[in-house]
Coordinates of C-alpha atoms and ligand atoms in Angstrom, one line a residue:
X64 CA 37.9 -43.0 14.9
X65 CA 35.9 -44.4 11.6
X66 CA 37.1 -43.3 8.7
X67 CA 34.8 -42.0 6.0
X68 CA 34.0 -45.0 4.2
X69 CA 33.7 -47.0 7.5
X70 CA 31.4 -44.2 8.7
X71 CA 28.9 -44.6 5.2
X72 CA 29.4 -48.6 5.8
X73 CA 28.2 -48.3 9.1
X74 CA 25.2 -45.3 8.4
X75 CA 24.1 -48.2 5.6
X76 CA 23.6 -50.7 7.7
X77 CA 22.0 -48.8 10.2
X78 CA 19.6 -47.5 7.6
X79 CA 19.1 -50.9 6.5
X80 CA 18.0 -52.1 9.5
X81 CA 15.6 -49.9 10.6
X82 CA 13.6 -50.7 7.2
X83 CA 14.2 -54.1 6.9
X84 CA 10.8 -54.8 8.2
X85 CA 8.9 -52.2 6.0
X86 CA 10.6 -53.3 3.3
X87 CA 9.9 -57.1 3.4
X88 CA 6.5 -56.6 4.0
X89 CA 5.5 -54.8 1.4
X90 CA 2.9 -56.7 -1.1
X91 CA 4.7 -55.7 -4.5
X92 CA 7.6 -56.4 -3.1
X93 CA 9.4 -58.9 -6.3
X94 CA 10.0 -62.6 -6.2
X95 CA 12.7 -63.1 -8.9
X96 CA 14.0 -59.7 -9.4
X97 CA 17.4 -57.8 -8.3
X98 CA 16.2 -55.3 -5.8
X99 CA 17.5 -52.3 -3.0
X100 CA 17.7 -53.8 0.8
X101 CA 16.0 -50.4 1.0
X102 CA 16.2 -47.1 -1.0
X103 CA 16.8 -46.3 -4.6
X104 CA 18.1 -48.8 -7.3
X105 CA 18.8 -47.5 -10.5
X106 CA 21.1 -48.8 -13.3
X107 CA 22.8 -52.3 -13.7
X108 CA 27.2 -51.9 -13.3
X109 CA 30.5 -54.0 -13.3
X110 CA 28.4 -56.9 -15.1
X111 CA 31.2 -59.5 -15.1
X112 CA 31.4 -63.6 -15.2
X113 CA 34.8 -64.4 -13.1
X114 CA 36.2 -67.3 -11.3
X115 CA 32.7 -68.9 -12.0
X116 CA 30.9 -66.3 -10.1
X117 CA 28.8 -63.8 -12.0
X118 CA 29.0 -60.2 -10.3
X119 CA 26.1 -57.9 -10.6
X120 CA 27.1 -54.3 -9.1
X121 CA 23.9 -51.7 -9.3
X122 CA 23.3 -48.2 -8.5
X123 CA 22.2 -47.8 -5.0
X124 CA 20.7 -44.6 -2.8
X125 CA 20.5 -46.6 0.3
X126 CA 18.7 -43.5 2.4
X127 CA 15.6 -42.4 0.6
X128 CA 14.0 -43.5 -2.8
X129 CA 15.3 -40.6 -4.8
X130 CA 18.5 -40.1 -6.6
X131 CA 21.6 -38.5 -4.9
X132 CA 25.0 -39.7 -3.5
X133 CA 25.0 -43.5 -4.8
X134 CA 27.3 -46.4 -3.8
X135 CA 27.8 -49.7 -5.7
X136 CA 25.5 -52.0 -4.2
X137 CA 26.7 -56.0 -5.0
X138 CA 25.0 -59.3 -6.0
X139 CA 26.6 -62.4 -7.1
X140 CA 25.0 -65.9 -8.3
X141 CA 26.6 -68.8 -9.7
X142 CA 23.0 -69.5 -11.7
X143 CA 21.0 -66.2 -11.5
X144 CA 18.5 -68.3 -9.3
X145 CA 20.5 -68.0 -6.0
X146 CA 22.0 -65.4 -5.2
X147 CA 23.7 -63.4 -2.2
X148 CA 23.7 -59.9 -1.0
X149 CA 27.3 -59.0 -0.6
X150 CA 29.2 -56.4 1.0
X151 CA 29.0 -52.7 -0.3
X152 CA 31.5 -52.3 -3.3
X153 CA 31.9 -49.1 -3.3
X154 CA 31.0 -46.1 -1.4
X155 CA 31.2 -42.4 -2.0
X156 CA 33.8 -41.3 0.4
X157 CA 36.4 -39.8 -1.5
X158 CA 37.3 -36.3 -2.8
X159 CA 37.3 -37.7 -6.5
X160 CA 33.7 -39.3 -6.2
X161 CA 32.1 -37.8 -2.7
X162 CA 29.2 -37.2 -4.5
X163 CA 28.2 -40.5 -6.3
X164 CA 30.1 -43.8 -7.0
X165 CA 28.3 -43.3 -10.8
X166 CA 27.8 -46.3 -13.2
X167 CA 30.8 -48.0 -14.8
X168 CA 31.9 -51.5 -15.6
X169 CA 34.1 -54.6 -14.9
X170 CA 37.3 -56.0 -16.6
X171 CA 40.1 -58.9 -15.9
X172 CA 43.0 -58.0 -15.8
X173 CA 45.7 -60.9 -14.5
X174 CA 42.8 -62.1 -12.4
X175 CA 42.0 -59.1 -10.5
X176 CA 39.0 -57.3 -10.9
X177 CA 39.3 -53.6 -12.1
X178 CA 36.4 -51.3 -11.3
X179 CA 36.2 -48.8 -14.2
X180 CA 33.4 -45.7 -12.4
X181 CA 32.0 -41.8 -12.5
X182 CA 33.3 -40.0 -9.5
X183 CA 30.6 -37.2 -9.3
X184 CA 32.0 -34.5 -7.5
X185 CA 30.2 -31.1 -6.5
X186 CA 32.2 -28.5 -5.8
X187 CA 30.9 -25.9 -2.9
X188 CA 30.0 -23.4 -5.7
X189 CA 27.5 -25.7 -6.8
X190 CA 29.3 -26.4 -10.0
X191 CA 29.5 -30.3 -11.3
X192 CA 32.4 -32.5 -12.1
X193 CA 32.8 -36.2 -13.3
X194 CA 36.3 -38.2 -13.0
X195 CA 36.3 -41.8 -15.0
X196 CA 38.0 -43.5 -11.5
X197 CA 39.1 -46.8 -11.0
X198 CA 39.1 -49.2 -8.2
X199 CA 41.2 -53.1 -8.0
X200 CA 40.1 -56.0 -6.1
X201 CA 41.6 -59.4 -5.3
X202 CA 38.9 -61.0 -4.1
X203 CA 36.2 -59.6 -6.3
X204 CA 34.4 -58.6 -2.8
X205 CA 36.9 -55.8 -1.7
X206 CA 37.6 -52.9 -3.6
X207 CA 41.1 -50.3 -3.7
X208 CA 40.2 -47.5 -5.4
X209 CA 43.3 -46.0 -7.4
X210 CA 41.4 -42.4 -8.3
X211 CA 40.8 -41.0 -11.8
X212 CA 42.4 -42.1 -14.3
X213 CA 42.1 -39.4 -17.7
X214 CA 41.0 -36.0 -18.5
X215 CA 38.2 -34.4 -20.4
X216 CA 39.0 -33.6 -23.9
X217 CA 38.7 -30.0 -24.8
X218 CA 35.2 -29.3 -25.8
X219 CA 32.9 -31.1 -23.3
X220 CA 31.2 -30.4 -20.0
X221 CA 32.3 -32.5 -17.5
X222 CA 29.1 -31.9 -15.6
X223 CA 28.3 -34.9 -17.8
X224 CA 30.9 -36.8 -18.7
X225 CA 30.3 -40.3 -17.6
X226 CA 29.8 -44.1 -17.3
X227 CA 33.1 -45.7 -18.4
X228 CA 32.8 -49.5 -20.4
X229 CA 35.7 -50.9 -21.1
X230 CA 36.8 -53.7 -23.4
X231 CA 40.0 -55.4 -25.0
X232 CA 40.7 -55.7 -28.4
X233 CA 43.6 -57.2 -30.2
X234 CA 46.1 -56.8 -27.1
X235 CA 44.6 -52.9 -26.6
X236 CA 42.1 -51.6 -23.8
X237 CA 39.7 -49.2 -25.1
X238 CA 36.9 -46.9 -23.1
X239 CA 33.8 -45.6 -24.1
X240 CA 32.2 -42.8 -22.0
X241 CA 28.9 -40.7 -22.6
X242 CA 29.0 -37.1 -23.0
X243 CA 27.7 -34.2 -23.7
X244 CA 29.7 -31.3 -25.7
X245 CA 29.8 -27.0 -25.1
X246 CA 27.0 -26.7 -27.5
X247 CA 24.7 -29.2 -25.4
X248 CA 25.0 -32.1 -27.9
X249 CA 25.2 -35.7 -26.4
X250 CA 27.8 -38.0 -27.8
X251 CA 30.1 -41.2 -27.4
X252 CA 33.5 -40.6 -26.6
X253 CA 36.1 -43.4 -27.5
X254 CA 39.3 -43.8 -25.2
X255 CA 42.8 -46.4 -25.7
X256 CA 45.0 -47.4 -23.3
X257 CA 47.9 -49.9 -22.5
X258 CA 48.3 -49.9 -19.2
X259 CA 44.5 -49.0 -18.0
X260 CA 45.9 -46.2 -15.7
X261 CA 46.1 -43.5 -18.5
X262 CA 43.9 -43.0 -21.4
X263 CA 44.6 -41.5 -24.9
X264 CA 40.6 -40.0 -26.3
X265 CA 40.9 -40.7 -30.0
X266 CA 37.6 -38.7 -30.7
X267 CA 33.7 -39.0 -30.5
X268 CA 32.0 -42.4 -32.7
X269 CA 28.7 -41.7 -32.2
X270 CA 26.1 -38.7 -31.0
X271 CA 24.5 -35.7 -32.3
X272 CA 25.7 -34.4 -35.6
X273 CA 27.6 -37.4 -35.9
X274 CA 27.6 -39.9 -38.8
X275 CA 24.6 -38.3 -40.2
X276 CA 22.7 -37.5 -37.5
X277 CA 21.0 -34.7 -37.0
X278 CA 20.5 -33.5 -33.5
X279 CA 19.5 -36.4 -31.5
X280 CA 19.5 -35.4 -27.8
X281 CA 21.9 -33.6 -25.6
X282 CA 23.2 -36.4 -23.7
X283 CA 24.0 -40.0 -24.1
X284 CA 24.6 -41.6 -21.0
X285 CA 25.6 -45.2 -20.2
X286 CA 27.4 -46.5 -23.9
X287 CA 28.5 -50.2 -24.1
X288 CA 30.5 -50.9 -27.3
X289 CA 30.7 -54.8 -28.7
X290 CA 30.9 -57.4 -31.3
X291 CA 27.7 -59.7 -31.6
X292 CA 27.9 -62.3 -34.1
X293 CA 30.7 -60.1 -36.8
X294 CA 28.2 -57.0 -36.0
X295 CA 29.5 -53.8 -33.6
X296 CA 27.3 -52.8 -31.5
X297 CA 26.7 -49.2 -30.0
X298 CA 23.9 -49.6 -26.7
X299 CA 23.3 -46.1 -25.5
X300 CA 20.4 -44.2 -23.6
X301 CA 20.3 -40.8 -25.2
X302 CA 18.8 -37.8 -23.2
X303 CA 16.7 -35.2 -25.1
X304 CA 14.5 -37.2 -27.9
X305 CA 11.2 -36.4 -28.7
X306 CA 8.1 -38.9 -28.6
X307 CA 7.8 -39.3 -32.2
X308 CA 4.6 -41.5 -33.1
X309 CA 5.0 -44.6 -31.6
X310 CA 8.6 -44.1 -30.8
X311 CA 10.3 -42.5 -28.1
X312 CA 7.4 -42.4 -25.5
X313 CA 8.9 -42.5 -22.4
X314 CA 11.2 -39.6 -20.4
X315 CA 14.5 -40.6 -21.7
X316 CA 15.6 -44.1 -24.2
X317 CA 17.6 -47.0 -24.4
X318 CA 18.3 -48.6 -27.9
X319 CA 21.0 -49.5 -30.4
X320 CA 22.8 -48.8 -33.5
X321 CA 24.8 -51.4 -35.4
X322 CA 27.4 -51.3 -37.9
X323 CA 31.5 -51.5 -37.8
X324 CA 33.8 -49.6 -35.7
X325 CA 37.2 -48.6 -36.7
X326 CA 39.3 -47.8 -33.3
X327 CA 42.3 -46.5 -35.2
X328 CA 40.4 -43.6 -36.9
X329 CA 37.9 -43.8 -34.3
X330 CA 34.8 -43.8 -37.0
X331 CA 32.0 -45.9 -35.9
X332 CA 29.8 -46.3 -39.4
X333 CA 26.6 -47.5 -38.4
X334 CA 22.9 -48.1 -39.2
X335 CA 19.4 -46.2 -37.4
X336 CA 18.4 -45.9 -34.0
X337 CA 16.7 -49.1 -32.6
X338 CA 15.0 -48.8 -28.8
X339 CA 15.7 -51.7 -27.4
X340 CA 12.6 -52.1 -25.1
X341 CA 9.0 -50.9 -26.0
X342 CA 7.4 -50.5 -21.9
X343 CA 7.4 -48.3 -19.7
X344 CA 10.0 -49.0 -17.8
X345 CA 13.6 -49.7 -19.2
X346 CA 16.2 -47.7 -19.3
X347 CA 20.4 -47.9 -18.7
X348 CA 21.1 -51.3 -20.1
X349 CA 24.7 -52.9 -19.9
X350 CA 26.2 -56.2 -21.6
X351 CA 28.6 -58.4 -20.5
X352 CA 30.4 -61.8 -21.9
X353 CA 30.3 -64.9 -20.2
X354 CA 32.5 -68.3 -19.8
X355 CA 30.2 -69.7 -22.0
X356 CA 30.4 -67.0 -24.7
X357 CA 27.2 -65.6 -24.6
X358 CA 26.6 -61.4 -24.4
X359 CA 23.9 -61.4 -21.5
X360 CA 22.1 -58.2 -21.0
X361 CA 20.7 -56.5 -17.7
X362 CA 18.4 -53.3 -17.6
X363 CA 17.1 -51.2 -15.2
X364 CA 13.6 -51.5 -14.7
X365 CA 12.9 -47.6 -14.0
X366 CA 13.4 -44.5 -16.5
X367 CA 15.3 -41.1 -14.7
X368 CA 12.6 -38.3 -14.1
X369 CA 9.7 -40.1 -15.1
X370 CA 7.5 -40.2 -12.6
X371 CA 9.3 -41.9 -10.1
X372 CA 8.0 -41.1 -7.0
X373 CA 4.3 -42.4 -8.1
X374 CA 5.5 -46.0 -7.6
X375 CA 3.7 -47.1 -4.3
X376 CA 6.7 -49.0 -3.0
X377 CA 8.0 -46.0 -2.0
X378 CA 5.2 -45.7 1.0
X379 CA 7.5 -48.9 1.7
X380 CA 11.1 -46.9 1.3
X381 CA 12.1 -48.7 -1.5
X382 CA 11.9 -48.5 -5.3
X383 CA 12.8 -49.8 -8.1
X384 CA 14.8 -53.5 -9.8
X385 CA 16.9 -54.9 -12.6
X386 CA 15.2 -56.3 -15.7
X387 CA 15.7 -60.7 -15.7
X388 CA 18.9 -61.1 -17.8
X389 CA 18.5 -61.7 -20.9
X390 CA 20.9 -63.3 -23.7
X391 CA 21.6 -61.5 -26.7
X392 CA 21.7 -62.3 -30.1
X393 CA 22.0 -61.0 -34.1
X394 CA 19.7 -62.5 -36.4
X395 CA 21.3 -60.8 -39.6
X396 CA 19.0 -57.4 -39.4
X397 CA 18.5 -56.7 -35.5
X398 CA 19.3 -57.7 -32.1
X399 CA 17.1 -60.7 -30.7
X400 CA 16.6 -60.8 -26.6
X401 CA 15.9 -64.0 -25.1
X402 CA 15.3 -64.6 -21.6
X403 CA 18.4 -66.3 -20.0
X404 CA 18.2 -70.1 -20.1
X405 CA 19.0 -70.5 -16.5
X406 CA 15.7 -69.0 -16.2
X407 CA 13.7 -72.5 -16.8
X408 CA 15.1 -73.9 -14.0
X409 CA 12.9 -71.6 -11.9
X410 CA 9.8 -73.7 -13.6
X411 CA 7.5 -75.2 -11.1
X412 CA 4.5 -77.9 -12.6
X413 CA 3.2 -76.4 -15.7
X414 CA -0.2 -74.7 -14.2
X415 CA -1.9 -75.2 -17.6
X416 CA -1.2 -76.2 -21.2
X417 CA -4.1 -76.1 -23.3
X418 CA -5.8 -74.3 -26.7
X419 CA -7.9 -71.3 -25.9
X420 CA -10.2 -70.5 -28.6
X421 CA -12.6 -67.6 -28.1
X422 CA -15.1 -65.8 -30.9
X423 CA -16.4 -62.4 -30.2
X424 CA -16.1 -63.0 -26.2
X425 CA -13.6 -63.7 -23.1
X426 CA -12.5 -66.7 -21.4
X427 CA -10.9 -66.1 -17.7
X428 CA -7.7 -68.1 -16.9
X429 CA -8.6 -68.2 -13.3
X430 CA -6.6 -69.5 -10.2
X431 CA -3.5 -67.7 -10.9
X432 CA -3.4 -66.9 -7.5
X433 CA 0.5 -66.7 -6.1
X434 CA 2.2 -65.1 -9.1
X435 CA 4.7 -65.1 -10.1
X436 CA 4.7 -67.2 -13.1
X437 CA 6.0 -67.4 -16.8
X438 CA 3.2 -67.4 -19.0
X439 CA 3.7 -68.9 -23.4
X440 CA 1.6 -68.3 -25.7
X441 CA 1.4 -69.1 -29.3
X442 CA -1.0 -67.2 -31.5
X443 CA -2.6 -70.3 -33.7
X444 CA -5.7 -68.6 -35.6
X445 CA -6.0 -64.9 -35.6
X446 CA -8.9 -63.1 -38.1
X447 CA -9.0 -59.7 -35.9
X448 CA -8.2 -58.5 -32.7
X449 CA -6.9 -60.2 -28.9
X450 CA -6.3 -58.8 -25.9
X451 CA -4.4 -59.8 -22.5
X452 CA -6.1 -58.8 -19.7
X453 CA -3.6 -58.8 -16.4
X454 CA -5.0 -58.5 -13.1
X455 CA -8.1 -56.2 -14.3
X456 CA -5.0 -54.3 -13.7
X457 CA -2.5 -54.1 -17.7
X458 CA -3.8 -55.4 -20.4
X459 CA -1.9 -56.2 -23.9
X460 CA -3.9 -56.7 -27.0
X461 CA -3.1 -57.3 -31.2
X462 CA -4.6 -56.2 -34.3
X463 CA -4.3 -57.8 -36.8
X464 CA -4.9 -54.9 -39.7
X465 CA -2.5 -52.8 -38.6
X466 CA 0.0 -55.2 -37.0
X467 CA 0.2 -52.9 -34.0
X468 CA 0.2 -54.1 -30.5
X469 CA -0.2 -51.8 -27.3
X470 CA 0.7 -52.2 -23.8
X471 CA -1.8 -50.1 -21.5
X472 CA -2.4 -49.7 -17.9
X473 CA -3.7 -47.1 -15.1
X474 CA -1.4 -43.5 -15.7
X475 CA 1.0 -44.3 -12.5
X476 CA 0.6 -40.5 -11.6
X477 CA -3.0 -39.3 -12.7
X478 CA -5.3 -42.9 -12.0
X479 CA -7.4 -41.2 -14.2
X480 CA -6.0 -41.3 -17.3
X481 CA -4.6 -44.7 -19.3
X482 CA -0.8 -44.8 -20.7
X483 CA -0.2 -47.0 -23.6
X484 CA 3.2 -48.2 -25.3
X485 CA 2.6 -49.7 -29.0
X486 CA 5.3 -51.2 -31.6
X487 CA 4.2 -52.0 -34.8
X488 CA 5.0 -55.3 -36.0
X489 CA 6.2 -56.1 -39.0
X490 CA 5.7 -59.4 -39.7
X491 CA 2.7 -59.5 -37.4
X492 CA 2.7 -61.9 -34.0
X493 CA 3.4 -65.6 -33.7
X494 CA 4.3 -65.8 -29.8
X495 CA 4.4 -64.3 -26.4
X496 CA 6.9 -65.6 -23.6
X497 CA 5.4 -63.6 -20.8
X498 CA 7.4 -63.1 -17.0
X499 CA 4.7 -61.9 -14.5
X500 CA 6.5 -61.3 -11.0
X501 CA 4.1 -59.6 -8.2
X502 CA 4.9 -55.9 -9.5
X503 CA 6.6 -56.5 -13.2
X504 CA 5.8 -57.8 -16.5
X505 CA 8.2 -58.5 -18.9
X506 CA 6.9 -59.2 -22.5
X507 CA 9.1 -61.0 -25.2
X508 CA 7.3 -61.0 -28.7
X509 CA 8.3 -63.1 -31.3
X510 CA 11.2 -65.1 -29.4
X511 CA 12.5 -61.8 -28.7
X512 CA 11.9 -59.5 -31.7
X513 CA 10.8 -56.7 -29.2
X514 CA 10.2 -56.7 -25.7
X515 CA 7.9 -54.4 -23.2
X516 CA 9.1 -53.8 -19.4
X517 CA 6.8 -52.8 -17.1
X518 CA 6.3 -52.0 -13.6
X519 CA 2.5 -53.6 -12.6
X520 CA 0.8 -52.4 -9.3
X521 CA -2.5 -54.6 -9.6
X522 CA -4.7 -55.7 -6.4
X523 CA -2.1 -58.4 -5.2
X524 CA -5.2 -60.9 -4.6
X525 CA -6.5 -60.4 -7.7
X526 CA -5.5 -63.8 -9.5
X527 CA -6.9 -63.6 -12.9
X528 CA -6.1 -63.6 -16.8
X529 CA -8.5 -62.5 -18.6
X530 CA -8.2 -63.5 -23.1
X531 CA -10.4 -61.3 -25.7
X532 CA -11.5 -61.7 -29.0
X533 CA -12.7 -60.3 -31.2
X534 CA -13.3 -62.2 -34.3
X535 CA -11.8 -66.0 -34.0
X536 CA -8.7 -66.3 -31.9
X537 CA -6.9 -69.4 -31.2
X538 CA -4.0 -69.7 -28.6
X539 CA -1.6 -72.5 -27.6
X540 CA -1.2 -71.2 -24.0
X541 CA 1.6 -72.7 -21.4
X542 CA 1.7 -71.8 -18.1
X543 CA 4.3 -72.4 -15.4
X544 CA 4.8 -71.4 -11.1
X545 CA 8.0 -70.2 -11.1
X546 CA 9.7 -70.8 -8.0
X547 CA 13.3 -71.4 -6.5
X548 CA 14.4 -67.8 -6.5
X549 CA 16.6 -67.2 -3.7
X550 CA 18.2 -63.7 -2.7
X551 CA 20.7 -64.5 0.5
X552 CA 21.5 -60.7 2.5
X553 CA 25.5 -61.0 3.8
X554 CA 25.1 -58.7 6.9
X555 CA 27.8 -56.7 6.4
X556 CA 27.7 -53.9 4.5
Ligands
LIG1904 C1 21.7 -43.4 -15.7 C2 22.6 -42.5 -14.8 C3 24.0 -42.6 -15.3 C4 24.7 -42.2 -14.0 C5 23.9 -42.9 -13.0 C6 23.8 -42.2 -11.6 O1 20.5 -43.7 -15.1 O2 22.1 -41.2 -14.8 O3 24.3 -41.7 -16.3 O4 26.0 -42.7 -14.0 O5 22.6 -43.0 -13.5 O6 23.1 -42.9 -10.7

């Protein structure tokens, strides 16, 4: 008789199977992105660099391409060019997490690897619970789960209490989990341990009504607490804001505050809100450290509840990838993202470097058939406005007056409409490092000042890129095929 988990292993890779086909097939299916075999992929987990291998765990819904009983699905790459598709890490067969294996992280602890993950539970009354569980593995490819491991302070729901990240700090192990409290406010809740089996809370650091905020959303799911460059760091993806001008636009946000945490008195004193991404689709971001001391990023490229089923992979059962990693940095007044330097090695020939300078008119940069590619350009001469035309599909465009610049393609639910996403830029625009993969644009301004992700779902044949003006506009543009990717599928799940 197969046990439980053996029975899910087994339904997986059944499920796989049968959609393989489907799956490869479809047109926007990625090129160098983390996707789902098949099915739902939602947030990035366990990100950890260890015995030279980097692990990427992510939220997978192997049967359909909505949300529901997730497992840990598992990549690995020694480069983030190459990587393989491992074995299922973990799979929601127990009482504790029957429901869900929900997001969590990665530590080292005397070189094992300790799983730290929301057990979502739903009891047959309907009723919600979440359990911060933990699951040891030797080999980094086969996990032992050891079952929750603390209790919900007095005070919250723990219909959302979830997404354990853990971290060590002079000799101690500390936890922070989102949550939301009895009077539906969403907050941080900071945990301390010495023997990572049992947890002391030592109070809530950030949230709603907290450190003079107001009310800012009723839950905050997915915290990561570090240090970057002498500055702490709070990353969280509060539930419940409202769009506020140019802020705050899609369903649900990602962004930061920064300032100094004091464990001891559990008092996190920090700065204002930042989002952290300015498309339409990011959401769920986690950190990690590496060998080489850098705090490496990975998002989701999807947002919870926001219109999720409009994507046309889905026709293709699948949905949804992670964001390219990106390295973090602090440049004395904000976090800068930079696309991971790995990432150049993916550079085929340069497919065009060359000054583009347009008045009052368009110039096509044809022949860009085969994306994907990684697009630079440097604005030289600006007197008005630019746009980028992608595809005849997104298009990205500047002005100058007003610093603003807007992100806009076809609503993904109602064609009939356009959706923008602006930031306004304060010390206007100098460059654009631009990753176009068949379905995805990712947009770092200004080295990484701000950045826009995006889903794209343009006619896959259509190979232009198309540069506005109006006024004088001179670019520097550089253009390079990206290829090399390589995503290997380990057949058992
Ligand atoms: C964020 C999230 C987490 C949860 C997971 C479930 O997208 O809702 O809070 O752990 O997804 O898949």
């Amino acid at each position: 008789m197969l046990n439980n988990e053996e029975l899910l292993r087994q339904q997986v890779k059944e499920e796989v199977l049968a959609k393989e086909k489907t799956v490869k097939n479809d047109p926007y299916r990625l090129s160098f992105h983390l996707m789902p075999p098949a099915g739902l992929l939602n947030d990035p987990n366990g990100l950890v660099h260890w015995r030279g291998e980097y692990h990427v765990f992510y939220q997978w819904m192997p049967f359909k391409t909505g949300h529901g009983e997730k497992f840990w699905g598992h990549y690995i790459t020694e480069d983030f060019v190459k990587w393989r598709h491992e074995r299922l890490a973990l799979t929601p067969s127990e009482w504790f997490d029957k429901d869900g294996c929900y997001s969590g992280s990665a530590v080292i602890v005397e070189d094992q690897l300790y799983l730290f993950y929301t057990g979502n539970v739903i009891q047959d009354n309907g009723k919600q619970e979440e359990y911060q569980c933990l699951a040891i593995s030797e080999d980094g490819i086969h996990f032992h789960k050891q079952g929750p491991v603390l209790s919900i302070p007095d005070g919250f729901q723990i219909a959302d209490f979830r997404d354990p990240k853990v971290w060590k700090k002079d000799g101690t192990w500390y936890m922070v989990v989102g949550g939301k409290t009895d009077k539906e406010e969403g907050k941080v809740l900071l945990f301390k341990s010495e023997s990572l089996k049992e947890w002391d809370f030592l109070g809530p650091i950030a949230g709603s009504y907290e450190n003079g905020l107001k009310d800012f959303g009723y839950m905050w799911e997915c915290p990561d607490m570090f240090t970057l460059d002498g500055q702490d760091i709070l990353i969280v993806s509060p539930q419940g804001l409202e769009a506020d001008g140019m802020d705050f636009a899609n369903t649900y946000q990602s962004g930061y505050f920064a300032g100094e945490l004091n464990e001891q008195n559990a008092v996190f004193t920090h700065g204002s809100f930042k989002e952290l991404d300015r498309g339409f689709e990011f959401y769920a971001p986690q950190t990690f450290r590496d060998e080489k001391d850098r705090r490496i990023l990975i998002g989701w490229m999807g947002v919870p509840d926001q219109f999720e089923q409009a994507h046309p992979t889905v026709q293709n059962h699948w949905i949804h990838a992670l964001t390219i990693p990106r390295e973090l940095k602090w440049n004395g007044r904000q976090i800068i993202q930079e696309p991971l330097s790995e990432l150049e090695t993916m550079r085929e020939a340069v497919l065009l470097h060359s000054e583009i300078s347009i008045e009052n008119d368009q110039n096509a940069v044809r022949g860009i058939s085969g994306r994907p590619v990684e697009l630079r350009v440097e604005v030289e001469e600006l007197n008005d406005q630019f746009a980028i035309e992608f595809f005849h599909y997104v298009s990205l465009s500047y002005t100058k007056n007003d610093s603003i610049l807007t992100l806009s393609r076809p609503h993904l639910e109602d064609k009939t409409k356009t959706e923008f996403r602006r930031v306004k830029l304060d010390n206007g625009l100098r460059s654009l490092r631009i990753f176009i993969d068949t379905s995805s644009l990712e947009i770092f301004v200004n080295d990484g000042e701000e950045t826009f992700t995006s889903r794209i779902y343009p006619d896959t044949e259509d190979p232009d890129i198309l540069f506005t003006s109006l006024g004088k506009t001179v670019f520097s543009v550089e253009q390079w095929r990206i290829t090399g990717y390589q995503m290997e599928a380990i057949g058992d799940a």
